[in-house]
mmCIF file of C-alpha atoms in Angstrom:
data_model
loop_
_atom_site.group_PDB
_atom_site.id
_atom_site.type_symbol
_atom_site.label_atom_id
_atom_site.label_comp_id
_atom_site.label_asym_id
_atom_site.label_seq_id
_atom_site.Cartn_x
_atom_site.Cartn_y
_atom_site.Cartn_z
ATOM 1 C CA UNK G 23 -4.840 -8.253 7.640
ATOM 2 C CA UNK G 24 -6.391 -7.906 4.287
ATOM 3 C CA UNK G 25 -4.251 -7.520 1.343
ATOM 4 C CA UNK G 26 -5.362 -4.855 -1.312
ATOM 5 C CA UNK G 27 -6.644 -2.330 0.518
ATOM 6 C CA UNK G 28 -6.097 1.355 -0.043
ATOM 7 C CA UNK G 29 -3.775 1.857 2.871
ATOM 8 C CA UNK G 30 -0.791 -0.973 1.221
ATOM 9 C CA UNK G 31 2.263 0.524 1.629
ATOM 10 C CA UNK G 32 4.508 0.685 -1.319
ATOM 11 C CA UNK G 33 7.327 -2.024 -1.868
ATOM 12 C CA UNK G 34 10.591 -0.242 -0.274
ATOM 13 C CA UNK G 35 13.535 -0.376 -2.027
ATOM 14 C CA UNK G 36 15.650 -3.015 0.402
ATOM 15 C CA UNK G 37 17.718 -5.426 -1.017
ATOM 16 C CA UNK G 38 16.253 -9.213 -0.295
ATOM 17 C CA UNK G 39 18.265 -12.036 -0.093
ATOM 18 C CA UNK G 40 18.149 -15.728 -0.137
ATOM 19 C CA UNK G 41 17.152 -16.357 3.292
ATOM 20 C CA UNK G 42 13.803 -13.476 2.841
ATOM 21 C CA UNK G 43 12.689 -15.398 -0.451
ATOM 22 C CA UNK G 44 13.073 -18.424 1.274
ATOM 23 C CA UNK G 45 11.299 -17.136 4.070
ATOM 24 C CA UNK G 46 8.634 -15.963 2.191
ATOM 25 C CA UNK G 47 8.036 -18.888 -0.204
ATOM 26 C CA UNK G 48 7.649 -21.233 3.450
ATOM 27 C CA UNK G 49 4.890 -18.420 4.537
ATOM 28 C CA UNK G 50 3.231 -18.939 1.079
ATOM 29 C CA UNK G 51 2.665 -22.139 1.736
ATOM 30 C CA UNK G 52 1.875 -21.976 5.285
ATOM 31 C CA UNK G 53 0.873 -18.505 6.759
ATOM 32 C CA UNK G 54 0.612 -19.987 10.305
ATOM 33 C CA UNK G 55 3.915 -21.881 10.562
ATOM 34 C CA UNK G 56 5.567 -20.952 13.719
ATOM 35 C CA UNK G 57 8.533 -18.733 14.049
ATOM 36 C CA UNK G 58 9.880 -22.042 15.815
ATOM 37 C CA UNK G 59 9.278 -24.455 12.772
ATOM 38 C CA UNK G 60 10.276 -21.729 9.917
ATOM 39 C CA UNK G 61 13.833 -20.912 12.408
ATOM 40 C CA UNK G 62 14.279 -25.313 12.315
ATOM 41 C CA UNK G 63 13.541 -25.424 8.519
ATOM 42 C CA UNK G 64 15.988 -22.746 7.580
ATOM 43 C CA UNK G 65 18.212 -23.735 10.386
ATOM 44 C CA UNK G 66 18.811 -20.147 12.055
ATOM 45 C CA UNK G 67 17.602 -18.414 15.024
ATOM 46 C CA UNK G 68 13.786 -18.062 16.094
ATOM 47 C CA UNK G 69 15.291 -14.356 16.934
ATOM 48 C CA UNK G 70 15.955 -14.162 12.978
ATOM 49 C CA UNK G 71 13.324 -15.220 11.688
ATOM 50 C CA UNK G 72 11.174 -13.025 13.851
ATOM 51 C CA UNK G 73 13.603 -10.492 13.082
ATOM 52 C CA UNK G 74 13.325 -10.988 9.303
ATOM 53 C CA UNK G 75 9.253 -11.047 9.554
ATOM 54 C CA UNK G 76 8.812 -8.148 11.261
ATOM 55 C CA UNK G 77 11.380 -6.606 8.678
ATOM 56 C CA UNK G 78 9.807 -7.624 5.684
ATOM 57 C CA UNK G 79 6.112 -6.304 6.820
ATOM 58 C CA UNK G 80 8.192 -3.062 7.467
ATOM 59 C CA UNK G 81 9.249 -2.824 4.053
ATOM 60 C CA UNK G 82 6.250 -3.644 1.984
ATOM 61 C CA UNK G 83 7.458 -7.451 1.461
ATOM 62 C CA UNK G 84 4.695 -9.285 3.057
ATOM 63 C CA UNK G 85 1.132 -7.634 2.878
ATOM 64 C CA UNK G 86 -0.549 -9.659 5.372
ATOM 65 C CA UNK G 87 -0.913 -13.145 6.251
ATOM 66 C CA UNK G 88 -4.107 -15.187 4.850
ATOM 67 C CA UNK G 89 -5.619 -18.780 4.650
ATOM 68 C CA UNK G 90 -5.971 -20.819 1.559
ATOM 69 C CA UNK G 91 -9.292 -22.527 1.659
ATOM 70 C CA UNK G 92 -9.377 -25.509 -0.108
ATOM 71 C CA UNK G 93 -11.839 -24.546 -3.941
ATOM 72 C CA UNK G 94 -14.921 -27.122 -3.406
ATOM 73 C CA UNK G 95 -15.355 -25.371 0.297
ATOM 74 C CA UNK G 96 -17.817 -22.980 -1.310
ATOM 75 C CA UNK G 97 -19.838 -24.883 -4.156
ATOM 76 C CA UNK G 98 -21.522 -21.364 -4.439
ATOM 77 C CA UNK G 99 -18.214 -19.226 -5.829
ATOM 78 C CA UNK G 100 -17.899 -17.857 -8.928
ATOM 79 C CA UNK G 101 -13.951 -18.281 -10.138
ATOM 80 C CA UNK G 102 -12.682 -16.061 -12.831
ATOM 81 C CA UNK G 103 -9.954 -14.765 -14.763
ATOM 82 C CA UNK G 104 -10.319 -10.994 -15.865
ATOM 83 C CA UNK G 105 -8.082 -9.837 -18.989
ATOM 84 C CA UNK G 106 -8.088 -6.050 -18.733
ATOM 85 C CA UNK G 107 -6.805 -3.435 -21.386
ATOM 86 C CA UNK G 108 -5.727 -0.237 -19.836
ATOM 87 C CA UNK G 109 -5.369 3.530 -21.934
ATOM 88 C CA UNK G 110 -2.341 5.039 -22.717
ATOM 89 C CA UNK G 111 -0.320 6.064 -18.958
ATOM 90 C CA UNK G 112 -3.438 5.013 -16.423
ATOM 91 C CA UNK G 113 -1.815 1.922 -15.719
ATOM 92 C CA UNK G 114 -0.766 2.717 -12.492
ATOM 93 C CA UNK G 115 -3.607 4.614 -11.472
ATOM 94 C CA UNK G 116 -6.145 1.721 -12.526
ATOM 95 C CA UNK G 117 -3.653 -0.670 -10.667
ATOM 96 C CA UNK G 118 -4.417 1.217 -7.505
ATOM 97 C CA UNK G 119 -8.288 1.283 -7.966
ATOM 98 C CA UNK G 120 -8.222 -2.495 -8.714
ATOM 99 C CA UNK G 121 -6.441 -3.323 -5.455
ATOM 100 C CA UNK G 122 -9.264 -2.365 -3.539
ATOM 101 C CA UNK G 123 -11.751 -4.588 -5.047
ATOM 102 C CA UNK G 124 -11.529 -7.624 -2.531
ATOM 103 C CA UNK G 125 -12.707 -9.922 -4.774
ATOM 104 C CA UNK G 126 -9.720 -9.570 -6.985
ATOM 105 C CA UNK G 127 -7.395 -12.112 -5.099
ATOM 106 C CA UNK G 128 -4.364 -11.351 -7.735
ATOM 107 C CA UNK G 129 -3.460 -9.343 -10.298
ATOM 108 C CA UNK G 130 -0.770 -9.660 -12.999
ATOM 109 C CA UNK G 131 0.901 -7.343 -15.529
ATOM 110 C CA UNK G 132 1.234 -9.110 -18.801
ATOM 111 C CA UNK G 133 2.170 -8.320 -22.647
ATOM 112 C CA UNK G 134 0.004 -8.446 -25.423
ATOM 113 C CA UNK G 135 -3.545 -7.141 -26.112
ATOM 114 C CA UNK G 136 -4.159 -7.318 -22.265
ATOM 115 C CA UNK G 137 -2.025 -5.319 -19.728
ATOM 116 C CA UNK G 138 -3.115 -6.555 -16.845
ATOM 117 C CA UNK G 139 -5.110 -10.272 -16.080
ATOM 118 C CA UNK G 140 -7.303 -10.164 -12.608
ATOM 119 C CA UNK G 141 -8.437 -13.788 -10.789
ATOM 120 C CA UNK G 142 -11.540 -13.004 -9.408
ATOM 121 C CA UNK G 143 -13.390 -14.797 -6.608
ATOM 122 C CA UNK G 144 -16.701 -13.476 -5.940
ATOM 123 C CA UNK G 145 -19.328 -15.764 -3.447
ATOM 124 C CA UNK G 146 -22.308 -15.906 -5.894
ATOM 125 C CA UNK G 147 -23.396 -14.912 -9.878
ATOM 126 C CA UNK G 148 -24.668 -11.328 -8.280
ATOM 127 C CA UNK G 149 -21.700 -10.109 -6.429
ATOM 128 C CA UNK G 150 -19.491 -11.364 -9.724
ATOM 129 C CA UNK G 151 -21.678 -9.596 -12.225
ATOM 130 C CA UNK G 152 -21.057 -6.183 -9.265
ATOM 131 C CA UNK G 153 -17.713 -6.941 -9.563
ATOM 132 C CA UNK G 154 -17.239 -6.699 -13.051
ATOM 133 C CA UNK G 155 -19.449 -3.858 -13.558
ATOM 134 C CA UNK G 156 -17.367 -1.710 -11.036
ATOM 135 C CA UNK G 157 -13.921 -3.244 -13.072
ATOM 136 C CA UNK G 158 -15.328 -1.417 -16.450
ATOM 137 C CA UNK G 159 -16.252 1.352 -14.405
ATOM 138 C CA UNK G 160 -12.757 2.306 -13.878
ATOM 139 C CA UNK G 161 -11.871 5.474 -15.560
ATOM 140 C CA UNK G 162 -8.851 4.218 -17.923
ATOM 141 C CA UNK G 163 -10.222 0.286 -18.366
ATOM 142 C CA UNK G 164 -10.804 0.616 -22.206
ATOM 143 C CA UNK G 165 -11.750 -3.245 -22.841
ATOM 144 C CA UNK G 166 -12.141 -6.597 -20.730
ATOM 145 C CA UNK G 167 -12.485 -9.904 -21.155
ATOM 146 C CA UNK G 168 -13.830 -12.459 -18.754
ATOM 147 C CA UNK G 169 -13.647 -16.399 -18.338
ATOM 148 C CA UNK G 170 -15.286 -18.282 -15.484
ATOM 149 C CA UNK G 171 -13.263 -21.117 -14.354
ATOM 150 C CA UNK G 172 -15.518 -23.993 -14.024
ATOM 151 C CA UNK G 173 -13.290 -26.875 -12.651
ATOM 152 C CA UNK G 174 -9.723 -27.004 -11.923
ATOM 153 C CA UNK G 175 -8.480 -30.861 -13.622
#
């Protein structure tokens, strides 16, 4: 399942507690752990945990499950951070046009002279300059302001 596509449901208003953010901070760090291992970490049922899962894709918590690859995998990707101002009350509509550009693996709100900051992942130079020409595209993106992240230290 891809996360960012048009179709993402809406976060619904449940109340999470400490056993979902645990939950989901295990899955962040390992998408295919079993229902098995996760129930033996947190020390409750397999039964809740699948319970819990199946609840929290219901409600908007988890957006799909991914892999990590590990950064020098693909010598050939372009890594960037995207600082984005937005006009006036388009925030949320620009939101929604930026979550389905694939290439943007997160996006933030922030304060400042940026409202929102984009990481971008693109495979080569070509498909990153495509991706930030269809970024300033975006009716309501008034400014940007891009940095390629050469090496992570």
């Amino acid at each position: 399942m891809q996360i960012g596509k048009s179709d993402e449901k809406s976060l619904n208003p449940h109340r999470y507690d400490d056993l979902d953010r645990k939950l989901i901070a295990l899955l962040r760090e390992d998408g295919r752990a079993s229902v098995s291992h996760l129930a033996n970490i947190l020390g409750v049922s397999r039964a809740t945990i699948q319970n819990r899962i199946d609840k929290l894709v219901e409600t908007g918590a988890i957006l799909g499950f991914t892999i990590r690859a590990h950064q020098g995998l693909d010598i050939n990707a372009v890594r960037a951070t995207m600082m984005i101002e937005v006009t006036g009350r388009s925030t949320s509509r620009v939101i929604q046009h930026l979550r389905g550009i694939p290439e943007l693996e997160k996006l933030h709100t922030t304060n400042g002279k940026w409202d929102l900051v984009a990481e971008i992942t693109a495979t080569n130079l070509v498909e990153f300059d495509r991706v930030l020409r269809i970024v300033r595209e975006i009716e309501g993106v008034v400014a940007s302001e891009t940095s390629i992240l050469l090496s992570t230290i």
